[in-house]
């Protein structure tokens, strides 16, 4: 993409902040959506739950990227927090999609975040973008989340959904919690360790988002996961090898269920998700293997 003006919602999150750094390093102008009064032309005020966007601030943007949403694993899933998770994504996406559709000159592309949670627990079964949604809170959330982008699609804006896996990064997400434990020698598998974890290096996550932004003709869902998912037990062993620490402290399933409540079902669930459409489109992973991804982080 030539030097462009790009709006990013969720710019302070793990993926959003890395994306903003990458775009600015290449000379792009980044407009951050903020939940307060905007300071200067580099910010746009919005209220996701209130479904408000200062549309004028999006004028001239070539792309709008939506990565906003309350953290899935930040708190126990009470009814109130599940509602916050849902509203922050569904209402926020609807607000942005409507704002994009209302622009006299809409952006070329609207990239809207989603998650591999779309597929639910797939066990040992390999799934790609052709698979239907699973059952439960996260699959139903992802379906609503993606459907909320309909106004942008109906306005003729190229719309892409990034169904992201577990991001291997030092600064947040699942690995942001795992790294300190393993460094302290307290790491271990979760449950029986046979559940598949579909991971992606943060570098590849950002590169894939930019690839989808830049490549004309790409629309719809794309799995942002490394090509070869591994089990939690295999990933635990890789962490121990790379960090040169023992992995002697498995967390039994009953303990996880007691500590995490409903969310434990997703920690212990298996998702063997592959990036079929991304690979077919010509994207190349820099860190396809788990040990390389861990070292990069």
PDB file of C-alpha atoms in Angstrom:
ATOM      1  CA  UNK A   1       0.000   0.000   0.000  1.00  0.00           C
ATOM      2  CA  UNK A   2       1.207   3.511  -0.805  1.00  0.00           C
ATOM      3  CA  UNK A   3       1.477   5.896   2.118  1.00  0.00           C
ATOM      4  CA  UNK A   4      -2.064   6.096   3.409  1.00  0.00           C
ATOM      5  CA  UNK A   5      -4.311   7.412   6.154  1.00  0.00           C
ATOM      6  CA  UNK A   6      -5.515   4.465   8.265  1.00  0.00           C
ATOM      7  CA  UNK A   7      -7.922   4.485  11.215  1.00  0.00           C
ATOM      8  CA  UNK A   8      -7.413   1.899  13.970  1.00  0.00           C
ATOM      9  CA  UNK A   9      -9.890   1.079  16.747  1.00  0.00           C
ATOM     10  CA  UNK A  10      -8.344  -0.845  19.640  1.00  0.00           C
ATOM     11  CA  UNK A  11      -5.011   0.865  18.973  1.00  0.00           C
ATOM     12  CA  UNK A  12      -3.872   0.498  22.593  1.00  0.00           C
ATOM     13  CA  UNK A  13      -4.348  -3.290  22.714  1.00  0.00           C
ATOM     14  CA  UNK A  14      -1.745  -5.987  22.146  1.00  0.00           C
ATOM     15  CA  UNK A  15      -2.365  -6.361  18.404  1.00  0.00           C
ATOM     16  CA  UNK A  16      -3.484  -2.780  17.787  1.00  0.00           C
ATOM     17  CA  UNK A  17      -0.420  -1.164  19.305  1.00  0.00           C
ATOM     18  CA  UNK A  18       1.900  -3.456  17.300  1.00  0.00           C
ATOM     19  CA  UNK A  19      -0.045  -2.670  14.119  1.00  0.00           C
ATOM     20  CA  UNK A  20       0.173   1.077  14.745  1.00  0.00           C
ATOM     21  CA  UNK A  21       3.952   0.857  15.263  1.00  0.00           C
ATOM     22  CA  UNK A  22       4.333  -1.131  12.043  1.00  0.00           C
ATOM     23  CA  UNK A  23       2.225   1.258   9.971  1.00  0.00           C
ATOM     24  CA  UNK A  24       3.928   4.374  11.293  1.00  0.00           C
ATOM     25  CA  UNK A  25       7.364   2.856  10.732  1.00  0.00           C
ATOM     26  CA  UNK A  26       6.459   2.615   7.042  1.00  0.00           C
ATOM     27  CA  UNK A  27       5.300   6.217   6.873  1.00  0.00           C
ATOM     28  CA  UNK A  28       1.541   5.738   7.040  1.00  0.00           C
ATOM     29  CA  UNK A  29      -0.638   8.256   8.873  1.00  0.00           C
ATOM     30  CA  UNK A  30      -2.503   6.462  11.674  1.00  0.00           C
ATOM     31  CA  UNK A  31      -5.695   7.814  13.201  1.00  0.00           C
ATOM     32  CA  UNK A  32      -6.469   6.251  16.599  1.00  0.00           C
ATOM     33  CA  UNK A  33     -10.072   5.935  17.797  1.00  0.00           C
ATOM     34  CA  UNK A  34     -10.260   7.020  21.457  1.00  0.00           C
ATOM     35  CA  UNK A  35     -13.033   6.971  24.068  1.00  0.00           C
ATOM     36  CA  UNK A  36     -12.510  10.592  25.139  1.00  0.00           C
ATOM     37  CA  UNK A  37     -12.237  13.959  23.487  1.00  0.00           C
ATOM     38  CA  UNK A  38      -9.879  13.737  20.517  1.00  0.00           C
ATOM     39  CA  UNK A  39      -6.556  15.557  20.706  1.00  0.00           C
ATOM     40  CA  UNK A  40      -5.530  16.714  17.252  1.00  0.00           C
ATOM     41  CA  UNK A  41      -6.038  15.174  13.840  1.00  0.00           C
ATOM     42  CA  UNK A  42      -4.410  11.899  14.879  1.00  0.00           C
ATOM     43  CA  UNK A  43      -7.379  10.889  17.027  1.00  0.00           C
ATOM     44  CA  UNK A  44     -11.114  10.332  16.504  1.00  0.00           C
ATOM     45  CA  UNK A  45     -13.614  10.253  19.356  1.00  0.00           C
ATOM     46  CA  UNK A  46     -15.950   7.277  19.568  1.00  0.00           C
ATOM     47  CA  UNK A  47     -18.195   5.463  22.047  1.00  0.00           C
ATOM     48  CA  UNK A  48     -18.529   1.783  21.025  1.00  0.00           C
ATOM     49  CA  UNK A  49     -21.322   0.848  23.422  1.00  0.00           C
ATOM     50  CA  UNK A  50     -23.131   4.121  22.692  1.00  0.00           C
ATOM     51  CA  UNK A  51     -22.646   3.446  18.955  1.00  0.00           C
ATOM     52  CA  UNK A  52     -21.221   6.892  18.298  1.00  0.00           C
ATOM     53  CA  UNK A  53     -18.335   7.714  15.951  1.00  0.00           C
ATOM     54  CA  UNK A  54     -17.149  11.186  14.988  1.00  0.00           C
ATOM     55  CA  UNK A  55     -17.507  10.370  11.304  1.00  0.00           C
ATOM     56  CA  UNK A  56     -15.749  13.539  10.167  1.00  0.00           C
ATOM     57  CA  UNK A  57     -12.512  12.221  11.659  1.00  0.00           C
ATOM     58  CA  UNK A  58     -12.589   9.224   9.319  1.00  0.00           C
ATOM     59  CA  UNK A  59     -12.699  11.370   6.195  1.00  0.00           C
ATOM     60  CA  UNK A  60      -9.839  10.597   3.847  1.00  0.00           C
ATOM     61  CA  UNK A  61      -9.013   7.220   5.413  1.00  0.00           C
ATOM     62  CA  UNK A  62      -7.991   4.521   2.948  1.00  0.00           C
ATOM     63  CA  UNK A  63      -8.589   1.758   5.483  1.00  0.00           C
ATOM     64  CA  UNK A  64     -10.383   1.281   8.806  1.00  0.00           C
ATOM     65  CA  UNK A  65      -9.211  -1.496  11.133  1.00  0.00           C
ATOM     66  CA  UNK A  66     -11.406  -2.565  14.041  1.00  0.00           C
ATOM     67  CA  UNK A  67      -9.565  -4.442  16.816  1.00  0.00           C
ATOM     68  CA  UNK A  68     -11.540  -3.092  19.781  1.00  0.00           C
ATOM     69  CA  UNK A  69     -13.157  -5.205  22.482  1.00  0.00           C
ATOM     70  CA  UNK A  70     -13.034  -6.065  26.186  1.00  0.00           C
ATOM     71  CA  UNK A  71     -10.460  -8.752  26.995  1.00  0.00           C
ATOM     72  CA  UNK A  72     -11.852 -12.289  26.744  1.00  0.00           C
ATOM     73  CA  UNK A  73      -9.602 -13.601  29.519  1.00  0.00           C
ATOM     74  CA  UNK A  74      -9.313 -10.482  31.652  1.00  0.00           C
ATOM     75  CA  UNK A  75     -11.962 -11.491  34.187  1.00  0.00           C
ATOM     76  CA  UNK A  76     -14.219 -14.368  35.223  1.00  0.00           C
ATOM     77  CA  UNK A  77     -17.220 -14.665  32.921  1.00  0.00           C
ATOM     78  CA  UNK A  78     -20.043 -13.300  35.024  1.00  0.00           C
ATOM     79  CA  UNK A  79     -23.280 -12.442  33.234  1.00  0.00           C
ATOM     80  CA  UNK A  80     -22.332  -8.750  33.423  1.00  0.00           C
ATOM     81  CA  UNK A  81     -18.851  -9.281  31.995  1.00  0.00           C
ATOM     82  CA  UNK A  82     -20.116 -11.509  29.181  1.00  0.00           C
ATOM     83  CA  UNK A  83     -22.465  -8.669  28.259  1.00  0.00           C
ATOM     84  CA  UNK A  84     -19.519  -6.240  28.281  1.00  0.00           C
ATOM     85  CA  UNK A  85     -17.474  -8.587  26.051  1.00  0.00           C
ATOM     86  CA  UNK A  86     -20.377  -8.848  23.633  1.00  0.00           C
ATOM     87  CA  UNK A  87     -21.399  -5.180  23.556  1.00  0.00           C
ATOM     88  CA  UNK A  88     -17.845  -3.888  23.166  1.00  0.00           C
ATOM     89  CA  UNK A  89     -17.486  -5.983  20.000  1.00  0.00           C
ATOM     90  CA  UNK A  90     -20.923  -6.153  18.426  1.00  0.00           C
ATOM     91  CA  UNK A  91     -22.076  -2.608  19.124  1.00  0.00           C
ATOM     92  CA  UNK A  92     -18.642  -1.160  18.392  1.00  0.00           C
ATOM     93  CA  UNK A  93     -18.407  -2.983  15.055  1.00  0.00           C
ATOM     94  CA  UNK A  94     -21.901  -1.868  14.090  1.00  0.00           C
ATOM     95  CA  UNK A  95     -21.057   1.747  14.928  1.00  0.00           C
ATOM     96  CA  UNK A  96     -17.875   1.675  12.843  1.00  0.00           C
ATOM     97  CA  UNK A  97     -19.510  -0.130   9.927  1.00  0.00           C
ATOM     98  CA  UNK A  98     -22.338   2.412   9.843  1.00  0.00           C
ATOM     99  CA  UNK A  99     -19.845   5.287  10.040  1.00  0.00           C
ATOM    100  CA  UNK A 100     -17.820   3.799   7.176  1.00  0.00           C
ATOM    101  CA  UNK A 101     -20.967   3.335   5.086  1.00  0.00           C
ATOM    102  CA  UNK A 102     -22.060   6.929   5.706  1.00  0.00           C
ATOM    103  CA  UNK A 103     -18.855   8.520   4.407  1.00  0.00           C
ATOM    104  CA  UNK A 104     -19.167  10.351   1.071  1.00  0.00           C
ATOM    105  CA  UNK A 105     -15.934   8.621   0.045  1.00  0.00           C
ATOM    106  CA  UNK A 106     -15.716   5.357   2.006  1.00  0.00           C
ATOM    107  CA  UNK A 107     -12.363   3.652   2.660  1.00  0.00           C
ATOM    108  CA  UNK A 108     -11.105   0.971   0.300  1.00  0.00           C
ATOM    109  CA  UNK A 109     -11.216  -1.695   2.996  1.00  0.00           C
ATOM    110  CA  UNK A 110     -12.746  -2.377   6.403  1.00  0.00           C
ATOM    111  CA  UNK A 111     -10.797  -4.970   8.435  1.00  0.00           C
ATOM    112  CA  UNK A 112     -12.900  -6.167  11.349  1.00  0.00           C
ATOM    113  CA  UNK A 113     -11.519  -8.347  14.115  1.00  0.00           C
ATOM    114  CA  UNK A 114     -12.980 -11.739  14.929  1.00  0.00           C
ATOM    115  CA  UNK A 115     -11.591 -14.869  16.594  1.00  0.00           C
ATOM    116  CA  UNK A 116     -11.032 -18.568  16.057  1.00  0.00           C
ATOM    117  CA  UNK A 117     -13.586 -18.951  18.860  1.00  0.00           C
ATOM    118  CA  UNK A 118     -16.044 -18.893  15.942  1.00  0.00           C
ATOM    119  CA  UNK A 119     -15.528 -22.660  15.514  1.00  0.00           C
ATOM    120  CA  UNK A 120     -15.981 -23.737  19.137  1.00  0.00           C
ATOM    121  CA  UNK A 121     -14.399 -26.970  20.357  1.00  0.00           C
ATOM    122  CA  UNK A 122     -13.258 -28.901  17.260  1.00  0.00           C
ATOM    123  CA  UNK A 123     -11.450 -31.718  19.049  1.00  0.00           C
ATOM    124  CA  UNK A 124      -8.903 -33.372  16.723  1.00  0.00           C
ATOM    125  CA  UNK A 125     -10.783 -32.215  13.611  1.00  0.00           C
ATOM    126  CA  UNK A 126      -8.917 -29.750  11.381  1.00  0.00           C
ATOM    127  CA  UNK A 127     -11.130 -26.779  10.447  1.00  0.00           C
ATOM    128  CA  UNK A 128     -10.696 -23.961   7.949  1.00  0.00           C
ATOM    129  CA  UNK A 129     -12.851 -20.997   6.960  1.00  0.00           C
ATOM    130  CA  UNK A 130     -15.477 -23.261   5.358  1.00  0.00           C
ATOM    131  CA  UNK A 131     -16.430 -24.774   8.716  1.00  0.00           C
ATOM    132  CA  UNK A 132     -19.698 -23.677  10.368  1.00  0.00           C
ATOM    133  CA  UNK A 133     -19.801 -21.929  13.745  1.00  0.00           C
ATOM    134  CA  UNK A 134     -19.671 -24.044  16.877  1.00  0.00           C
ATOM    135  CA  UNK A 135     -21.876 -23.951  19.960  1.00  0.00           C
ATOM    136  CA  UNK A 136     -21.542 -21.804  23.060  1.00  0.00           C
ATOM    137  CA  UNK A 137     -20.839 -18.243  24.089  1.00  0.00           C
ATOM    138  CA  UNK A 138     -17.777 -17.512  21.948  1.00  0.00           C
ATOM    139  CA  UNK A 139     -19.111 -18.967  18.676  1.00  0.00           C
ATOM    140  CA  UNK A 140     -22.400 -17.089  19.027  1.00  0.00           C
ATOM    141  CA  UNK A 141     -20.467 -13.935  19.904  1.00  0.00           C
ATOM    142  CA  UNK A 142     -18.254 -14.261  16.811  1.00  0.00           C
ATOM    143  CA  UNK A 143     -21.280 -14.757  14.558  1.00  0.00           C
ATOM    144  CA  UNK A 144     -22.915 -11.578  15.895  1.00  0.00           C
ATOM    145  CA  UNK A 145     -19.585  -9.746  15.752  1.00  0.00           C
ATOM    146  CA  UNK A 146     -19.104 -10.486  12.059  1.00  0.00           C
ATOM    147  CA  UNK A 147     -22.748  -9.852  11.167  1.00  0.00           C
ATOM    148  CA  UNK A 148     -22.467  -6.383  12.728  1.00  0.00           C
ATOM    149  CA  UNK A 149     -20.199  -5.320   9.839  1.00  0.00           C
ATOM    150  CA  UNK A 150     -23.096  -5.673   7.362  1.00  0.00           C
ATOM    151  CA  UNK A 151     -23.556  -1.901   6.782  1.00  0.00           C
ATOM    152  CA  UNK A 152     -20.013  -1.614   5.398  1.00  0.00           C
ATOM    153  CA  UNK A 153     -20.485  -4.656   3.169  1.00  0.00           C
ATOM    154  CA  UNK A 154     -23.818  -3.374   1.884  1.00  0.00           C
ATOM    155  CA  UNK A 155     -22.178  -0.042   1.044  1.00  0.00           C
ATOM    156  CA  UNK A 156     -19.735  -1.891  -1.206  1.00  0.00           C
ATOM    157  CA  UNK A 157     -16.693  -1.566   1.066  1.00  0.00           C
ATOM    158  CA  UNK A 158     -14.326  -4.535   0.838  1.00  0.00           C
ATOM    159  CA  UNK A 159     -14.717  -6.174   4.252  1.00  0.00           C
ATOM    160  CA  UNK A 160     -12.354  -8.705   5.833  1.00  0.00           C
ATOM    161  CA  UNK A 161     -12.754 -10.635   9.104  1.00  0.00           C
ATOM    162  CA  UNK A 162      -9.619 -11.711  10.975  1.00  0.00           C
ATOM    163  CA  UNK A 163     -10.351 -14.861  12.986  1.00  0.00           C
ATOM    164  CA  UNK A 164      -7.298 -14.640  15.200  1.00  0.00           C
ATOM    165  CA  UNK A 165      -5.804 -17.500  17.195  1.00  0.00           C
ATOM    166  CA  UNK A 166      -3.700 -17.377  20.371  1.00  0.00           C
ATOM    167  CA  UNK A 167      -1.103 -14.651  19.827  1.00  0.00           C
ATOM    168  CA  UNK A 168       2.413 -15.509  20.965  1.00  0.00           C
ATOM    169  CA  UNK A 169       3.632 -12.237  22.478  1.00  0.00           C
ATOM    170  CA  UNK A 170       5.467 -11.141  25.567  1.00  0.00           C
ATOM    171  CA  UNK A 171       3.269  -8.155  26.348  1.00  0.00           C
ATOM    172  CA  UNK A 172      -0.214  -9.596  26.684  1.00  0.00           C
ATOM    173  CA  UNK A 173      -2.743 -12.294  25.878  1.00  0.00           C
ATOM    174  CA  UNK A 174      -2.304 -15.909  26.940  1.00  0.00           C
ATOM    175  CA  UNK A 175       1.470 -15.878  26.460  1.00  0.00           C
ATOM    176  CA  UNK A 176       1.819 -12.690  28.467  1.00  0.00           C
ATOM    177  CA  UNK A 177       0.719 -14.814  31.429  1.00  0.00           C
ATOM    178  CA  UNK A 178       2.587 -17.977  30.475  1.00  0.00           C
ATOM    179  CA  UNK A 179       6.056 -16.458  30.038  1.00  0.00           C
ATOM    180  CA  UNK A 180       6.499 -15.332  33.690  1.00  0.00           C
ATOM    181  CA  UNK A 181       5.330 -18.716  34.978  1.00  0.00           C
ATOM    182  CA  UNK A 182       7.703 -20.666  32.760  1.00  0.00           C
ATOM    183  CA  UNK A 183      10.615 -18.364  33.523  1.00  0.00           C
ATOM    184  CA  UNK A 184      10.002 -19.012  37.203  1.00  0.00           C
ATOM    185  CA  UNK A 185       9.994 -22.770  36.587  1.00  0.00           C
ATOM    186  CA  UNK A 186       6.282 -23.005  37.403  1.00  0.00           C
ATOM    187  CA  UNK A 187       4.995 -23.849  33.935  1.00  0.00           C
ATOM    188  CA  UNK A 188       3.109 -26.964  32.932  1.00  0.00           C
ATOM    189  CA  UNK A 189       0.358 -28.294  30.734  1.00  0.00           C
ATOM    190  CA  UNK A 190      -3.271 -27.290  31.252  1.00  0.00           C
ATOM    191  CA  UNK A 191      -5.575 -30.218  31.896  1.00  0.00           C
ATOM    192  CA  UNK A 192      -4.470 -33.363  30.062  1.00  0.00           C
ATOM    193  CA  UNK A 193      -2.591 -31.262  27.474  1.00  0.00           C
ATOM    194  CA  UNK A 194      -4.239 -33.004  24.514  1.00  0.00           C
ATOM    195  CA  UNK A 195      -6.304 -29.995  23.449  1.00  0.00           C
ATOM    196  CA  UNK A 196      -5.106 -28.223  20.297  1.00  0.00           C
ATOM    197  CA  UNK A 197      -3.955 -24.613  20.528  1.00  0.00           C
ATOM    198  CA  UNK A 198      -3.901 -22.691  17.244  1.00  0.00           C
ATOM    199  CA  UNK A 199      -1.253 -20.010  17.730  1.00  0.00           C
ATOM    200  CA  UNK A 200       0.270 -17.167  15.734  1.00  0.00           C
ATOM    201  CA  UNK A 201       3.354 -15.022  16.340  1.00  0.00           C
ATOM    202  CA  UNK A 202       2.550 -11.342  16.921  1.00  0.00           C
ATOM    203  CA  UNK A 203       4.811 -10.427  13.996  1.00  0.00           C
ATOM    204  CA  UNK A 204       2.796 -12.688  11.669  1.00  0.00           C
ATOM    205  CA  UNK A 205      -0.509 -11.390  13.050  1.00  0.00           C
ATOM    206  CA  UNK A 206       0.421  -7.819  12.138  1.00  0.00           C
ATOM    207  CA  UNK A 207       1.881  -8.868   8.789  1.00  0.00           C
ATOM    208  CA  UNK A 208      -1.292 -10.809   7.946  1.00  0.00           C
ATOM    209  CA  UNK A 209      -3.543  -7.853   8.791  1.00  0.00           C
ATOM    210  CA  UNK A 210      -1.453  -5.614   6.558  1.00  0.00           C
ATOM    211  CA  UNK A 211      -1.473  -8.240   3.797  1.00  0.00           C
ATOM    212  CA  UNK A 212      -5.282  -8.388   3.949  1.00  0.00           C
ATOM    213  CA  UNK A 213      -5.499  -4.597   3.916  1.00  0.00           C
ATOM    214  CA  UNK A 214      -3.203  -4.291   0.924  1.00  0.00           C
ATOM    215  CA  UNK A 215      -4.385  -7.156  -1.283  1.00  0.00           C
ATOM    216  CA  UNK A 216      -7.330  -6.167  -3.443  1.00  0.00           C
ATOM    217  CA  UNK A 217     -10.042  -8.754  -3.944  1.00  0.00           C
ATOM    218  CA  UNK A 218      -9.707 -10.449  -0.558  1.00  0.00           C
ATOM    219  CA  UNK A 219     -12.981 -10.428   1.386  1.00  0.00           C
ATOM    220  CA  UNK A 220     -14.712 -12.409   4.102  1.00  0.00           C
ATOM    221  CA  UNK A 221     -13.174 -14.507   6.900  1.00  0.00           C
ATOM    222  CA  UNK A 222      -9.505 -15.406   7.185  1.00  0.00           C
ATOM    223  CA  UNK A 223      -8.033 -17.565   9.954  1.00  0.00           C
ATOM    224  CA  UNK A 224      -4.990 -15.835  11.424  1.00  0.00           C
ATOM    225  CA  UNK A 225      -3.262 -18.890  12.868  1.00  0.00           C
ATOM    226  CA  UNK A 226       0.035 -20.616  12.123  1.00  0.00           C
ATOM    227  CA  UNK A 227      -0.183 -23.457   9.569  1.00  0.00           C
ATOM    228  CA  UNK A 228       0.379 -26.310  12.023  1.00  0.00           C
ATOM    229  CA  UNK A 229      -1.554 -26.189  15.326  1.00  0.00           C
ATOM    230  CA  UNK A 230      -0.078 -28.106  18.243  1.00  0.00           C
ATOM    231  CA  UNK A 231      -1.466 -29.571  21.432  1.00  0.00           C
ATOM    232  CA  UNK A 232      -1.102 -27.753  24.713  1.00  0.00           C
ATOM    233  CA  UNK A 233       1.271 -30.513  25.830  1.00  0.00           C
ATOM    234  CA  UNK A 234       3.487 -29.996  22.766  1.00  0.00           C
ATOM    235  CA  UNK A 235       3.488 -26.247  23.285  1.00  0.00           C
ATOM    236  CA  UNK A 236       4.340 -26.693  26.968  1.00  0.00           C
ATOM    237  CA  UNK A 237       7.325 -28.850  26.003  1.00  0.00           C
ATOM    238  CA  UNK A 238       8.450 -26.232  23.466  1.00  0.00           C
ATOM    239  CA  UNK A 239       8.234 -23.484  26.076  1.00  0.00           C
ATOM    240  CA  UNK A 240      10.385 -25.547  28.424  1.00  0.00           C
ATOM    241  CA  UNK A 241      12.998 -26.155  25.713  1.00  0.00           C
ATOM    242  CA  UNK A 242      13.244 -22.539  24.536  1.00  0.00           C
ATOM    243  CA  UNK A 243      13.277 -21.017  28.024  1.00  0.00           C
ATOM    244  CA  UNK A 244      15.418 -23.841  29.447  1.00  0.00           C
ATOM    245  CA  UNK A 245      13.130 -24.354  32.391  1.00  0.00           C
ATOM    246  CA  UNK A 246      11.319 -27.449  33.666  1.00  0.00           C
ATOM    247  CA  UNK A 247       7.588 -27.793  33.040  1.00  0.00           C
ATOM    248  CA  UNK A 248       6.639 -29.795  36.091  1.00  0.00           C
ATOM    249  CA  UNK A 249       3.447 -28.165  37.312  1.00  0.00           C
ATOM    250  CA  UNK A 250       0.397 -29.278  35.306  1.00  0.00           C
ATOM    251  CA  UNK A 251      -2.883 -27.623  36.253  1.00  0.00           C
ATOM    252  CA  UNK A 252      -5.604 -30.282  36.620  1.00  0.00           C
ATOM    253  CA  UNK A 253      -8.903 -29.685  34.830  1.00  0.00           C
ATOM    254  CA  UNK A 254     -10.976 -29.462  38.063  1.00  0.00           C
ATOM    255  CA  UNK A 255      -8.681 -26.722  39.376  1.00  0.00           C
ATOM    256  CA  UNK A 256      -9.059 -24.736  36.144  1.00  0.00           C
ATOM    257  CA  UNK A 257     -12.833 -25.118  36.241  1.00  0.00           C
ATOM    258  CA  UNK A 258     -12.947 -23.951  39.832  1.00  0.00           C
ATOM    259  CA  UNK A 259     -10.710 -20.966  39.124  1.00  0.00           C
ATOM    260  CA  UNK A 260     -12.092 -19.860  35.767  1.00  0.00           C
ATOM    261  CA  UNK A 261     -15.696 -20.975  35.792  1.00  0.00           C
ATOM    262  CA  UNK A 262     -17.325 -21.063  32.340  1.00  0.00           C
ATOM    263  CA  UNK A 263     -14.177 -19.741  30.649  1.00  0.00           C
ATOM    264  CA  UNK A 264     -12.349 -22.963  31.580  1.00  0.00           C
ATOM    265  CA  UNK A 265     -14.296 -24.721  28.852  1.00  0.00           C
ATOM    266  CA  UNK A 266     -12.464 -22.657  26.252  1.00  0.00           C
ATOM    267  CA  UNK A 267      -9.049 -23.081  27.928  1.00  0.00           C
ATOM    268  CA  UNK A 268      -9.525 -26.857  27.996  1.00  0.00           C
ATOM    269  CA  UNK A 269     -11.319 -26.998  24.651  1.00  0.00           C
ATOM    270  CA  UNK A 270      -9.509 -27.996  21.475  1.00  0.00           C
ATOM    271  CA  UNK A 271      -9.319 -25.809  18.362  1.00  0.00           C
ATOM    272  CA  UNK A 272      -7.331 -27.208  15.448  1.00  0.00           C
ATOM    273  CA  UNK A 273      -7.725 -24.235  13.114  1.00  0.00           C
ATOM    274  CA  UNK A 274      -5.674 -23.755   9.933  1.00  0.00           C
ATOM    275  CA  UNK A 275      -5.217 -20.628   7.734  1.00  0.00           C
ATOM    276  CA  UNK A 276      -6.364 -22.155   4.441  1.00  0.00           C
ATOM    277  CA  UNK A 277      -7.491 -18.921   2.740  1.00  0.00           C
ATOM    278  CA  UNK A 278      -4.480 -16.926   3.934  1.00  0.00           C
ATOM    279  CA  UNK A 279      -2.034 -19.470   2.497  1.00  0.00           C
ATOM    280  CA  UNK A 280      -3.995 -19.772  -0.751  1.00  0.00           C
ATOM    281  CA  UNK A 281      -3.814 -15.968  -1.089  1.00  0.00           C
ATOM    282  CA  UNK A 282      -0.006 -16.073  -1.047  1.00  0.00           C
ATOM    283  CA  UNK A 283       0.800 -14.998   2.508  1.00  0.00           C
ATOM    284  CA  UNK A 284       4.111 -16.276   3.910  1.00  0.00           C
ATOM    285  CA  UNK A 285       4.616 -16.795   7.640  1.00  0.00           C
ATOM    286  CA  UNK A 286       7.870 -15.544   9.130  1.00  0.00           C
ATOM    287  CA  UNK A 287       7.481 -17.702  12.266  1.00  0.00           C
ATOM    288  CA  UNK A 288       5.350 -20.740  11.353  1.00  0.00           C
ATOM    289  CA  UNK A 289       6.774 -23.013  14.073  1.00  0.00           C
ATOM    290  CA  UNK A 290       6.088 -22.690  17.783  1.00  0.00           C
ATOM    291  CA  UNK A 291       9.757 -22.517  18.856  1.00  0.00           C
ATOM    292  CA  UNK A 292      10.461 -19.720  16.375  1.00  0.00           C
ATOM    293  CA  UNK A 293       7.323 -17.887  17.530  1.00  0.00           C
ATOM    294  CA  UNK A 294       8.365 -18.188  21.181  1.00  0.00           C
ATOM    295  CA  UNK A 295      11.894 -16.972  20.431  1.00  0.00           C
ATOM    296  CA  UNK A 296      10.499 -14.032  18.449  1.00  0.00           C
ATOM    297  CA  UNK A 297       8.366 -13.074  21.438  1.00  0.00           C
TER     298      UNK A 297
END
